Coordinates of C-alpha atoms and ligand atoms in Angstrom, one line a residue:
M25 CA 0.0 0.0 0.0
C26 CA 1.1 3.6 -0.4
G27 CA 2.7 5.3 2.6
I28 CA 1.9 8.9 3.7
V29 CA 3.8 11.1 6.1
G30 CA 3.6 14.9 6.8
Y31 CA 5.1 17.3 9.4
V32 CA 4.5 20.8 10.5
G33 CA 6.3 22.4 13.4
S34 CA 9.5 24.2 14.4
Q35 CA 12.0 21.8 13.0
E36 CA 13.2 21.3 9.4
A37 CA 10.6 19.0 7.8
G38 CA 12.9 17.3 5.3
P39 CA 14.8 14.9 7.5
I40 CA 11.7 14.1 9.5
L41 CA 9.8 13.2 6.3
M42 CA 12.6 11.0 5.0
E43 CA 12.8 9.2 8.3
G44 CA 9.0 8.7 8.1
L45 CA 9.3 7.2 4.6
R46 CA 12.0 4.8 5.9
R47 CA 9.6 3.6 8.5
L48 CA 7.0 3.0 5.9
E49 CA 9.2 1.0 3.5
Y50 CA 7.8 -2.3 4.8
R51 CA 4.4 -1.5 3.2
G52 CA 5.9 -2.2 -0.2
Y53 CA 6.3 0.6 -2.9
D54 CA 7.9 1.3 -6.2
S55 CA 8.6 5.1 -6.1
A56 CA 8.8 7.9 -3.5
G57 CA 8.6 11.7 -3.2
I58 CA 8.7 14.7 -0.9
A59 CA 7.3 18.3 -1.0
V60 CA 8.3 21.1 1.4
L61 CA 7.1 24.7 1.8
D62 CA 10.1 27.0 2.5
A63 CA 10.1 30.1 4.8
E64 CA 9.0 32.2 1.9
G65 CA 6.1 29.8 1.2
R66 CA 7.7 28.5 -2.0
L67 CA 6.9 24.8 -2.8
R68 CA 9.7 22.4 -3.6
V69 CA 9.0 18.8 -4.9
V70 CA 11.5 16.0 -5.3
K71 CA 10.5 12.5 -6.4
R72 CA 12.2 9.3 -7.7
A73 CA 11.2 5.9 -9.1
G74 CA 12.5 2.8 -7.4
K75 CA 13.8 2.3 -3.9
L76 CA 14.0 5.1 -1.3
R77 CA 17.8 5.4 -1.7
A78 CA 17.3 7.1 -5.1
L79 CA 15.3 9.8 -3.3
E80 CA 17.7 9.9 -0.5
E81 CA 20.6 10.5 -2.9
A82 CA 18.6 13.3 -4.6
V83 CA 17.8 15.2 -1.3
T84 CA 21.1 14.5 0.4
E85 CA 22.8 17.0 -2.0
D86 CA 20.0 19.5 -1.8
M87 CA 17.4 18.9 1.0
P88 CA 14.3 21.0 0.4
S89 CA 14.2 23.6 3.2
G90 CA 11.2 24.5 5.3
T91 CA 9.2 23.4 8.4
C92 CA 6.0 22.2 6.6
G93 CA 6.0 19.2 4.2
I94 CA 4.6 15.9 3.0
A95 CA 6.1 12.7 1.6
H96 CA 4.9 9.5 0.0
T97 CA 5.9 6.0 -0.9
R98 CA 3.8 4.8 -3.9
W99 CA 2.4 1.3 -4.5
A100 CA 1.2 1.7 -8.1
T101 CA -2.5 1.0 -8.7
H102 CA -3.1 3.3 -11.8
G103 CA -0.1 4.1 -14.0
A104 CA 3.3 2.5 -14.2
P105 CA 5.7 2.9 -11.3
N106 CA 7.9 5.7 -12.7
E107 CA 9.1 9.1 -11.6
T108 CA 6.3 11.0 -13.4
N109 CA 3.6 8.9 -11.7
A110 CA 5.3 9.1 -8.3
H111 CA 3.7 11.4 -5.7
P112 CA 3.5 14.2 -4.7
H113 CA 1.4 15.4 -7.7
F114 CA 1.3 19.1 -8.2
S115 CA -0.8 21.7 -10.0
G116 CA 0.1 23.3 -13.3
A117 CA 1.5 26.4 -11.5
G118 CA 3.4 24.2 -9.1
D119 CA 1.8 25.8 -6.1
I120 CA -0.2 22.8 -4.8
A121 CA 1.3 19.4 -3.9
L122 CA -0.8 16.4 -3.0
I123 CA -0.2 12.8 -1.9
H124 CA -2.8 10.1 -1.9
N125 CA -3.4 6.5 -0.8
G126 CA -6.4 4.6 -2.2
I127 CA -8.3 4.4 -5.5
I128 CA -10.4 7.2 -7.1
E129 CA -13.1 5.3 -8.9
N130 CA -14.4 8.2 -11.1
A131 CA -10.9 9.5 -12.0
Q132 CA -11.6 9.1 -15.8
A133 CA -14.8 11.1 -15.6
L134 CA -13.0 13.8 -13.6
R135 CA -10.1 13.9 -16.0
R136 CA -12.4 14.4 -18.9
K137 CA -14.2 17.3 -17.1
L138 CA -10.9 19.0 -16.1
V139 CA -9.5 18.7 -19.6
E140 CA -12.5 20.4 -20.9
L141 CA -11.8 23.2 -18.4
G142 CA -8.3 23.5 -19.9
Y143 CA -6.3 21.5 -17.4
Q144 CA -3.4 19.5 -18.8
F145 CA -2.5 16.1 -17.3
T146 CA 1.1 15.0 -17.1
T147 CA 0.6 11.6 -15.4
D148 CA -1.3 8.3 -15.8
T149 CA -2.5 8.4 -12.2
D150 CA -6.0 8.7 -10.7
T151 CA -4.6 11.1 -8.1
E152 CA -3.7 13.9 -10.4
A153 CA -7.4 14.7 -11.0
V154 CA -7.7 15.7 -7.3
V155 CA -4.9 18.3 -7.6
H156 CA -6.6 20.0 -10.5
L157 CA -9.9 19.9 -8.7
I158 CA -8.4 21.7 -5.8
D159 CA -6.7 24.2 -8.2
E160 CA -10.1 24.8 -9.8
A161 CA -11.8 25.1 -6.3
F162 CA -9.3 27.8 -5.2
K163 CA -11.0 30.1 -7.7
T164 CA -14.0 30.3 -5.3
N165 CA -12.4 29.3 -2.0
S166 CA -9.8 31.2 -0.1
T167 CA -8.4 28.5 2.2
L168 CA -6.7 25.2 1.3
E169 CA -9.2 23.3 3.4
D170 CA -12.2 24.8 1.8
A171 CA -10.7 24.1 -1.7
L172 CA -10.0 20.5 -0.7
V173 CA -13.5 20.0 0.7
A174 CA -15.0 21.3 -2.6
A175 CA -12.9 18.9 -4.5
L176 CA -13.8 15.9 -2.3
Y177 CA -17.5 16.3 -2.9
Q178 CA -16.7 15.5 -6.5
V179 CA -14.6 12.4 -5.8
E180 CA -15.8 8.8 -5.6
G181 CA -13.6 6.1 -4.1
A182 CA -11.2 5.5 -1.3
Y183 CA -8.6 8.1 -0.2
G184 CA -6.1 9.1 2.4
I185 CA -4.9 12.5 1.3
A186 CA -2.4 15.2 2.5
V187 CA -2.0 18.4 0.6
I188 CA 0.0 21.6 1.0
S189 CA 0.0 24.8 -1.0
S190 CA 2.0 28.0 -1.3
R191 CA -1.3 29.8 -1.8
D192 CA -2.2 29.0 1.9
S193 CA 1.2 28.1 3.4
G194 CA 2.2 26.9 6.8
K195 CA -0.5 24.2 6.9
I196 CA -1.1 20.6 5.9
V197 CA -4.7 19.6 5.1
V198 CA -5.5 15.9 5.3
A199 CA -8.6 13.8 4.6
R200 CA -9.6 10.2 5.0
N201 CA -12.2 8.0 3.4
G202 CA -11.6 4.3 3.3
S203 CA -7.8 4.5 3.5
P204 CA -6.3 4.8 7.1
L205 CA -4.9 8.1 8.2
L206 CA -3.8 9.3 11.6
L207 CA -2.4 12.5 13.2
G208 CA 0.7 12.5 15.4
V209 CA 0.4 15.1 18.2
S210 CA 3.6 15.8 20.2
Q211 CA 3.9 17.8 23.4
N212 CA 6.4 20.3 21.9
G213 CA 4.4 21.8 19.0
E214 CA 5.2 19.2 16.4
F215 CA 2.2 17.9 14.4
L216 CA 2.5 14.9 12.0
V217 CA 0.2 12.9 9.7
G218 CA 0.8 9.2 8.8
S219 CA -0.9 6.4 7.0
D220 CA 0.0 4.3 10.0
A221 CA 1.7 4.9 13.3
A222 CA 5.1 3.7 12.0
A223 CA 5.5 7.0 10.2
V224 CA 5.2 9.1 13.4
V225 CA 6.1 6.9 16.4
K226 CA 9.7 8.2 16.5
Y227 CA 8.4 11.7 17.3
T228 CA 5.3 10.9 19.2
R229 CA 3.2 8.0 20.5
D230 CA 0.1 10.2 20.9
V231 CA -2.1 9.7 17.8
V232 CA -5.5 10.7 16.6
Y233 CA -7.2 8.2 14.3
L234 CA -9.3 9.9 11.7
D235 CA -12.6 8.4 10.7
D236 CA -14.0 8.1 7.2
R237 CA -15.1 11.5 5.8
D238 CA -12.9 13.3 8.4
Y239 CA -10.6 16.1 7.3
A240 CA -8.1 18.0 9.4
V241 CA -6.0 21.2 9.3
L242 CA -2.5 21.0 10.9
T243 CA -0.3 24.0 11.6
A244 CA 2.6 24.6 14.0
D245 CA 0.0 25.9 16.4
G246 CA -2.1 22.8 16.5
Y247 CA -4.8 20.9 14.6
D248 CA -8.5 20.8 14.1
V249 CA -10.6 17.9 12.9
Y250 CA -13.9 18.2 10.9
S251 CA -16.3 15.8 9.3
L252 CA -17.5 16.4 5.7
G253 CA -20.9 18.0 5.9
S254 CA -21.1 18.3 9.7
G255 CA -18.3 20.7 10.8
A256 CA -15.8 20.4 13.6
V257 CA -15.6 17.1 15.5
S258 CA -13.6 15.9 18.4
R259 CA -11.4 12.8 18.0
S260 CA -9.7 11.3 21.1
V261 CA -6.0 10.9 21.4
H262 CA -4.6 7.4 21.7
H263 CA -1.3 6.3 23.1
V264 CA 0.5 3.8 20.8
N265 CA 2.6 1.4 22.8
W266 CA 3.4 -1.0 19.9
D267 CA 7.0 -1.4 18.9
L268 CA 7.9 -0.7 15.3
E269 CA 7.9 -4.3 14.2
A270 CA 4.4 -4.8 15.6
I271 CA 3.2 -1.7 13.8
E272 CA 4.5 -3.0 10.5
K273 CA 2.5 -6.1 11.0
G274 CA -0.5 -4.1 12.1
G275 CA -0.4 -5.6 15.5
Y276 CA -0.4 -9.2 14.1
D277 CA 2.4 -11.6 15.0
H278 CA 3.2 -12.3 11.4
F279 CA 2.6 -10.9 7.9
M280 CA 0.8 -14.1 6.9
L281 CA -1.7 -13.7 9.7
K282 CA -2.1 -10.0 8.9
E283 CA -2.7 -10.8 5.2
I284 CA -5.2 -13.6 6.1
F285 CA -7.2 -11.0 8.2
E286 CA -6.8 -8.4 5.4
Q287 CA -8.9 -10.5 3.1
P288 CA -12.3 -8.7 3.8
S289 CA -10.6 -5.4 2.7
S290 CA -8.6 -6.9 -0.1
L291 CA -11.7 -8.5 -1.5
R292 CA -13.5 -5.1 -1.3
D293 CA -10.6 -3.5 -3.2
V294 CA -10.6 -6.1 -6.0
M295 CA -14.3 -5.4 -6.5
R296 CA -14.2 -1.6 -5.9
G297 CA -15.8 0.2 -8.8
R298 CA -16.2 -3.1 -10.8
L299 CA -19.7 -4.3 -9.9
L300 CA -22.7 -3.2 -12.0
E301 CA -25.6 -4.3 -9.7
E302 CA -28.5 -3.3 -12.0
E303 CA -27.0 -4.8 -15.1
G304 CA -25.8 -7.9 -13.3
N305 CA -22.4 -7.3 -14.9
A306 CA -18.8 -6.2 -14.2
R307 CA -16.9 -3.1 -15.3
L308 CA -13.3 -4.0 -16.2
G309 CA -11.5 -1.0 -17.6
G310 CA -8.4 -3.1 -18.3
I311 CA -10.1 -5.5 -20.8
T312 CA -9.6 -3.9 -24.2
L313 CA -11.4 -6.5 -26.3
S314 CA -14.6 -5.5 -28.0
D315 CA -17.9 -7.3 -27.3
E316 CA -17.5 -9.1 -30.7
E317 CA -13.9 -10.1 -29.9
L318 CA -15.1 -11.5 -26.5
R319 CA -17.8 -13.5 -28.3
D320 CA -15.2 -14.8 -30.8
I321 CA -13.0 -16.4 -28.1
K322 CA -13.0 -20.1 -28.9
R323 CA -10.8 -21.4 -26.0
I324 CA -8.9 -20.0 -23.0
V325 CA -5.6 -21.5 -21.8
I326 CA -4.8 -20.4 -18.3
T327 CA -1.2 -20.7 -17.3
A328 CA 0.3 -20.2 -13.8
C329 CA 2.4 -21.7 -11.0
G330 CA 1.7 -22.8 -7.4
T331 CA -1.2 -21.1 -5.7
S332 CA -2.0 -19.1 -8.8
W333 CA -2.4 -22.4 -10.7
H334 CA -5.0 -23.4 -8.1
A335 CA -6.8 -20.2 -8.9
A336 CA -6.5 -21.0 -12.6
L337 CA -8.4 -24.3 -12.0
L338 CA -11.2 -22.4 -10.4
G339 CA -11.2 -20.1 -13.4
E340 CA -11.7 -23.1 -15.6
Y341 CA -14.7 -24.3 -13.7
M342 CA -16.3 -20.8 -13.6
L343 CA -15.7 -19.9 -17.2
E344 CA -17.0 -23.2 -18.6
E345 CA -20.1 -23.2 -16.3
L346 CA -21.1 -19.5 -16.5
A347 CA -19.6 -18.3 -19.8
G348 CA -19.6 -21.5 -21.8
I349 CA -16.0 -21.1 -23.0
P350 CA -13.7 -24.2 -23.2
V351 CA -10.8 -23.7 -20.9
E352 CA -7.6 -25.6 -20.3
V353 CA -5.3 -25.0 -17.4
E354 CA -1.5 -25.6 -17.8
Y355 CA 1.4 -25.5 -15.4
A356 CA 3.5 -22.7 -16.9
S357 CA 6.7 -24.9 -16.5
E358 CA 5.1 -27.6 -18.6
F359 CA 3.4 -25.2 -21.1
R360 CA 6.6 -23.4 -21.9
Y361 CA 8.5 -26.6 -23.0
R362 CA 5.9 -28.6 -24.9
N363 CA 4.7 -27.4 -28.3
P364 CA 1.1 -26.3 -27.4
V365 CA -1.4 -26.0 -30.2
L366 CA -2.9 -22.5 -30.0
E367 CA -5.4 -22.2 -32.8
D368 CA -7.0 -18.9 -33.8
G369 CA -9.4 -17.6 -31.2
T370 CA -7.4 -18.9 -28.3
L371 CA -6.8 -16.4 -25.4
V372 CA -3.9 -17.2 -23.1
L373 CA -4.4 -16.0 -19.5
A374 CA -1.4 -15.7 -17.2
I375 CA -2.2 -15.5 -13.4
S376 CA 0.6 -14.2 -11.1
Q377 CA 0.6 -12.4 -7.8
S378 CA 4.2 -11.0 -8.3
G379 CA 4.0 -10.7 -12.1
E380 CA 7.6 -11.9 -12.2
T381 CA 7.5 -15.7 -12.0
A382 CA 10.0 -17.0 -14.5
D383 CA 8.0 -20.0 -15.7
T384 CA 4.8 -18.0 -16.1
L385 CA 6.6 -15.2 -18.0
A386 CA 8.2 -17.8 -20.3
A387 CA 4.9 -19.5 -21.0
L388 CA 3.4 -16.1 -21.7
R389 CA 6.2 -15.3 -24.2
E390 CA 5.8 -18.7 -25.9
A391 CA 2.1 -17.9 -26.3
K392 CA 2.9 -14.6 -27.8
R393 CA 5.5 -16.1 -30.2
Q394 CA 2.6 -18.3 -31.5
G395 CA 0.5 -15.2 -32.1
A396 CA -2.0 -15.8 -29.3
R397 CA -3.8 -12.9 -27.6
T398 CA -2.7 -12.7 -24.0
M399 CA -4.2 -11.4 -20.8
G400 CA -2.9 -11.1 -17.2
I401 CA -4.4 -11.3 -13.7
V402 CA -1.7 -9.7 -11.6
N403 CA -1.2 -8.0 -8.3
V404 CA 1.9 -6.0 -8.7
V405 CA 1.2 -3.0 -11.0
G406 CA 3.8 -2.5 -13.7
S407 CA 5.4 -5.9 -13.2
T408 CA 6.8 -7.7 -16.2
I409 CA 3.9 -10.0 -16.8
A410 CA 1.5 -7.1 -16.4
R411 CA 3.4 -5.1 -19.0
E412 CA 3.8 -7.9 -21.5
T413 CA 0.2 -9.1 -21.7
D414 CA -2.2 -7.4 -24.2
F415 CA -4.6 -6.5 -21.4
G416 CA -5.6 -7.6 -17.9
I417 CA -7.0 -7.1 -14.4
Y418 CA -5.1 -5.9 -11.4
L419 CA -6.0 -7.4 -8.0
H420 CA -5.4 -4.1 -6.0
A421 CA -4.7 -6.5 -3.0
G422 CA -1.8 -4.4 -1.8
P423 CA 1.7 -5.9 -1.2
E424 CA 1.6 -9.5 -0.1
I425 CA 4.7 -9.9 2.1
G426 CA 4.2 -13.4 3.5
V427 CA 5.8 -16.0 1.2
A428 CA 2.6 -18.1 1.5
S429 CA 0.0 -16.5 -0.8
T430 CA -3.3 -15.9 1.0
K431 CA -5.1 -12.7 0.2
A432 CA -3.8 -12.7 -3.4
F433 CA -5.3 -16.2 -3.9
T434 CA -8.8 -15.2 -2.8
S435 CA -8.6 -12.0 -4.8
Q436 CA -7.5 -14.0 -7.9
I437 CA -10.7 -16.1 -7.5
V438 CA -12.8 -12.9 -7.4
A439 CA -11.0 -11.4 -10.3
L440 CA -11.6 -14.5 -12.3
L441 CA -15.3 -14.4 -11.4
L442 CA -15.5 -10.7 -12.4
F443 CA -13.9 -11.7 -15.8
T444 CA -16.3 -14.6 -16.1
L445 CA -19.2 -12.3 -15.5
Y446 CA -17.9 -9.7 -17.9
V447 CA -17.5 -12.3 -20.7
G448 CA -20.5 -14.4 -19.7
R449 CA -22.9 -11.5 -19.9
R450 CA -21.8 -11.1 -23.5
R451 CA -22.2 -14.8 -24.3
G452 CA -25.6 -15.7 -23.0
L453 CA -25.4 -15.4 -19.2
S454 CA -28.8 -13.8 -18.2
I455 CA -29.2 -10.6 -16.3
L456 CA -30.8 -12.5 -13.5
Q457 CA -27.9 -15.0 -13.3
G458 CA -25.5 -12.0 -13.5
R459 CA -27.3 -10.3 -10.6
E460 CA -27.0 -13.4 -8.5
V461 CA -23.2 -13.4 -9.1
V462 CA -23.0 -9.7 -8.2
A463 CA -25.1 -10.2 -5.0
G464 CA -22.9 -13.1 -4.0
L465 CA -19.8 -11.0 -4.5
Q466 CA -21.2 -8.1 -2.5
A467 CA -21.9 -10.4 0.5
L468 CA -18.5 -12.1 0.3
P469 CA -16.3 -9.7 2.4
G470 CA -18.7 -9.9 5.3
Q471 CA -18.9 -13.6 5.1
V472 CA -15.1 -13.8 5.2
E473 CA -15.1 -11.6 8.3
E474 CA -17.5 -14.1 9.8
T475 CA -15.2 -17.0 8.8
L476 CA -12.2 -15.3 10.3
R477 CA -13.8 -15.6 13.7
L478 CA -13.0 -19.4 13.5
S479 CA -9.3 -18.6 14.1
D480 CA -9.2 -19.8 17.7
D481 CA -11.1 -23.0 16.7
L482 CA -8.5 -23.7 14.1
R483 CA -5.7 -23.0 16.6
L484 CA -7.2 -25.7 18.8
L485 CA -7.4 -28.1 15.8
A486 CA -3.8 -27.4 15.0
E487 CA -2.8 -28.3 18.5
A488 CA -4.5 -31.7 18.1
Y489 CA -2.8 -32.5 14.8
Q490 CA 0.5 -30.6 14.9
D491 CA 2.6 -33.8 15.2
C492 CA 1.0 -35.7 12.3
R493 CA 3.4 -36.5 9.5
N494 CA 0.9 -36.6 6.6
F495 CA -2.4 -35.0 5.7
L496 CA -4.9 -35.7 2.9
Y497 CA -7.2 -33.0 1.6
L498 CA -10.2 -34.0 -0.4
G499 CA -12.7 -32.0 -2.5
R500 CA -14.9 -32.3 -5.5
G501 CA -15.9 -29.8 -8.2
Y502 CA -15.1 -26.2 -7.1
Q503 CA -13.7 -27.6 -3.9
F504 CA -11.0 -29.8 -5.6
P505 CA -8.7 -26.8 -6.2
V506 CA -9.4 -25.7 -2.6
A507 CA -8.1 -29.1 -1.5
L508 CA -4.9 -28.6 -3.5
E509 CA -4.5 -25.1 -2.0
G510 CA -5.1 -26.2 1.5
A511 CA -2.5 -28.9 1.2
L512 CA 0.0 -26.5 -0.3
K513 CA -0.5 -24.0 2.5
L514 CA 0.1 -26.7 5.1
K515 CA 3.2 -28.1 3.3
E516 CA 4.9 -24.8 2.7
V517 CA 4.6 -23.2 6.1
S518 CA 4.6 -26.2 8.5
Y519 CA 6.7 -28.7 6.5
I520 CA 4.1 -31.5 7.1
H521 CA 3.5 -33.5 4.0
A522 CA 0.0 -33.0 2.6
E523 CA -1.7 -34.0 -0.6
G524 CA -4.8 -32.6 -2.2
Y525 CA -7.0 -35.0 -4.3
P526 CA -10.3 -35.1 -6.0
A527 CA -12.4 -36.8 -3.4
A528 CA -13.6 -39.5 -5.8
E529 CA -10.0 -40.4 -6.6
M530 CA -9.6 -41.9 -3.2
K531 CA -10.7 -45.4 -4.3
H532 CA -8.1 -45.3 -7.1
G533 CA -5.2 -45.6 -4.7
P534 CA -4.9 -43.0 -1.8
I535 CA -7.5 -44.9 0.3
A536 CA -4.7 -47.4 1.0
L537 CA -3.1 -44.6 3.0
I538 CA -6.0 -44.1 5.4
D539 CA -5.5 -45.0 9.0
E540 CA -5.8 -43.2 12.4
D541 CA -2.4 -41.4 11.8
M542 CA -3.6 -39.7 8.6
P543 CA -5.9 -36.8 9.2
V544 CA -8.2 -36.2 6.2
V545 CA -9.5 -32.7 5.6
V546 CA -12.7 -32.9 3.5
L547 CA -14.3 -29.9 1.8
A548 CA -18.0 -30.7 2.1
P549 CA -20.0 -27.4 1.7
R550 CA -23.6 -27.7 0.5
D551 CA -23.0 -27.6 -3.3
Q552 CA -24.0 -29.7 -6.2
V553 CA -21.7 -32.6 -5.2
Y554 CA -22.3 -32.6 -1.5
N555 CA -24.0 -36.0 -1.3
K556 CA -21.1 -37.6 -3.2
V557 CA -18.7 -36.1 -0.8
V558 CA -20.7 -37.5 2.1
S559 CA -20.1 -41.0 0.6
N560 CA -16.4 -40.3 0.4
I561 CA -16.4 -39.4 4.1
E562 CA -18.1 -42.6 4.9
E563 CA -15.4 -44.5 3.0
V564 CA -12.7 -42.8 5.1
K565 CA -14.6 -43.3 8.3
A566 CA -14.9 -47.0 7.6
R567 CA -11.1 -47.2 7.6
D568 CA -10.6 -45.4 10.9
G569 CA -9.5 -42.1 9.2
R570 CA -9.8 -39.0 11.4
I571 CA -11.9 -36.5 9.5
I572 CA -11.9 -32.7 9.6
A573 CA -14.9 -31.6 7.5
V574 CA -15.4 -28.0 6.2
V575 CA -19.2 -27.6 5.9
S576 CA -21.5 -24.7 5.1
D577 CA -24.7 -23.6 6.7
G578 CA -27.9 -25.5 5.8
G579 CA -27.4 -28.1 8.5
V580 CA -25.3 -31.2 8.3
P581 CA -26.9 -33.5 10.9
E582 CA -25.9 -36.5 8.8
L583 CA -22.3 -35.6 9.2
E584 CA -22.2 -34.9 12.9
S585 CA -21.7 -38.6 13.7
K586 CA -19.3 -39.3 10.9
V587 CA -16.6 -36.7 11.4
D588 CA -14.2 -35.8 14.2
H589 CA -14.3 -32.1 13.6
L590 CA -16.8 -29.7 11.9
I591 CA -15.7 -26.3 10.6
R592 CA -18.7 -24.3 9.5
I593 CA -18.5 -21.6 6.9
P594 CA -21.4 -19.4 5.6
Q595 CA -23.4 -20.7 2.7
T596 CA -23.0 -19.0 -0.8
A597 CA -22.9 -19.9 -4.4
P598 CA -20.7 -22.9 -5.4
Y599 CA -18.3 -20.6 -7.4
L600 CA -17.9 -18.4 -4.3
L601 CA -17.6 -21.2 -1.6
P602 CA -13.9 -21.7 -2.5
V603 CA -13.1 -18.2 -1.1
L604 CA -14.8 -19.1 2.2
A605 CA -13.5 -22.7 2.4
T606 CA -9.9 -21.6 1.9
V607 CA -9.9 -19.2 4.9
P608 CA -10.0 -22.0 7.6
L609 CA -7.4 -23.9 5.7
Q610 CA -5.1 -20.9 5.7
L611 CA -5.6 -20.5 9.4
L612 CA -5.0 -24.2 10.1
A613 CA -1.7 -24.0 8.2
Y614 CA -0.7 -20.8 10.0
H615 CA -1.5 -22.1 13.5
T616 CA 0.2 -25.5 12.8
A617 CA 3.3 -23.7 11.6
I618 CA 3.5 -21.5 14.7
L619 CA 3.0 -24.5 17.0
R620 CA 5.9 -26.2 15.1
E621 CA 8.0 -23.1 15.5
C622 CA 8.4 -22.7 11.7
D623 CA 9.3 -19.4 10.1
V624 CA 5.9 -18.8 8.8
D625 CA 6.6 -15.6 6.8
Q626 CA 9.9 -16.9 5.3
P627 CA 9.6 -20.7 5.1
R628 CA 12.8 -22.6 4.4
N629 CA 13.8 -23.0 0.8
L630 CA 11.0 -20.7 -0.5
A631 CA 11.0 -17.3 -2.2
K632 CA 8.1 -14.9 -2.5
S633 CA 8.7 -14.7 -6.2
V634 CA 10.4 -17.5 -8.1
T635 CA 12.2 -15.4 -10.7
V636 CA 14.5 -18.2 -11.8
E637 CA 13.7 -21.5 -13.5
Ligands
LIG722 C1 2.0 -19.9 -2.8 O1 1.8 -19.8 -1.4 C2 3.5 -20.0 -3.1 N1 4.2 -18.9 -2.5 C3 3.8 -20.2 -4.6 O2 3.2 -21.4 -5.0 C4 3.3 -19.1 -5.5 O3 1.9 -19.1 -5.6 C5 3.9 -19.4 -6.9 O4 5.3 -19.3 -6.8 C6 3.4 -18.4 -8.0 O5 3.8 -17.1 -7.7 P1 3.1 -15.9 -8.5 O6 1.6 -15.9 -8.2 O7 3.7 -14.6 -8.0 O8 3.4 -16.1 -9.9

């Protein structure tokens, strides 16, 4: 996620802002910048692409002088990660500088309106529109805060904003809606703003958390908080007693746990601005195919590795069931070396969290060599796979630091469903069916929040099974890829051997493994193959297997007597149940790894992005 830091007080702002950016590096970023108002009220902006040291080198020679400034680390969501698109963004006259965290959903419409008013855009970002809105609002407002408020009433989407201007110098105006922002208030007349406490904790542990629709004005004399539309408000001061490492993990013990618990918000972000409720459709600005070209797709080949390959399998099920398109899923490492037949009308879809996985990139390039049209579903904006595909969908899941992929996987599933809806509604999926999909997606983040409450139950389960040497994960239909993913999660963080299988495959061999030392996790939500899975459970039970069943609402009295543990998830559509069924498996893997004292964020032998063959 982007990082925000601001300072106004009696000291030079530059060094304090740079220290704040260093404290925010853990959030992941691809460029950084700083803006400072000097004693004469002149605005100075310095920004660089890449790591912070590039900006440090630039300001070390010539640090912007002044006691009021803002700074930003950017995690690109709109526009490539380069110096031009780095924040702060500034107005044409260079007298307003603004930094932003979040996604402006109506940025394109605002851009069109501002261009008609004569504004010239120099970046590809959604943020730049807000600067020009403020510039325009200054024509009828005398203070920076009034100009920002006038701008915010035209903005749709999530933001954490800080802005300074030489037209109203000596103050920082900040605003929050959907993207965290806090004020740091010190006892000796220093006032700071940060996207999280890490940015300010070196100078003060007294912080004021802003609420959505709050905005605030900070000067060297103090701060005032207001709420859009209702005037001044009072926000209490909290004392932060976390250490820095805890702050980076948001108070969680590990990045993996933090990212598991981030899934309600990461799922909201992958859907943000993309659901068309009335039409039962999706809005995907990154898909550049015409309706006719979408209807002409004859086959889709999805290629990926690891967890992304599991998401690809789910994409196959959705696209064939809801969009009626033949789909084939290929391990990228296999696809790249065999001579695949890619006839006309074949779309090759690469799925990758990092956008840098060597095998997936090579498979993509092989597909392009054969003339296939290519698409990407990627998390890291501006990554190689994102840049080399013809078009695609970004996950907007924010940086995924833990090596074991969690929030990216569930966002990949949703991105695939959005694509399925987008294509399906152009290939015969009815409006009522589309509305059902949209309704299921809208309910999903709340259902994930409900499922996350099972964490303590999963920890108890992990205690019971932490010494087992092998696990079997079984699932059918949409739950088969979930079985594979659950097994991979356990393997890679706890080092226990685990295999995922189609539940019906048991009788073709694996059932020979079943005994009381082999826990069997069975995905058995109430979907179209539930009764078949119940039969598989009975086969395992008859051989003294210990069964952990993941079930959904709708009552499972017939299972109570057959299994050793029941994990209940909310009921939803079969193509959405994989998101809910995966969460307890992520938690089981996490808690088991912790009990076995494994390095859950950096498991042995693994890398977050496998950029070598
Ligand atoms: C998943 O938990 C693993 N870290 C790994 O399988 C990963 O999914 C795989 O390496 C693919 O990475 P990508 O999504 O960045 O391409």
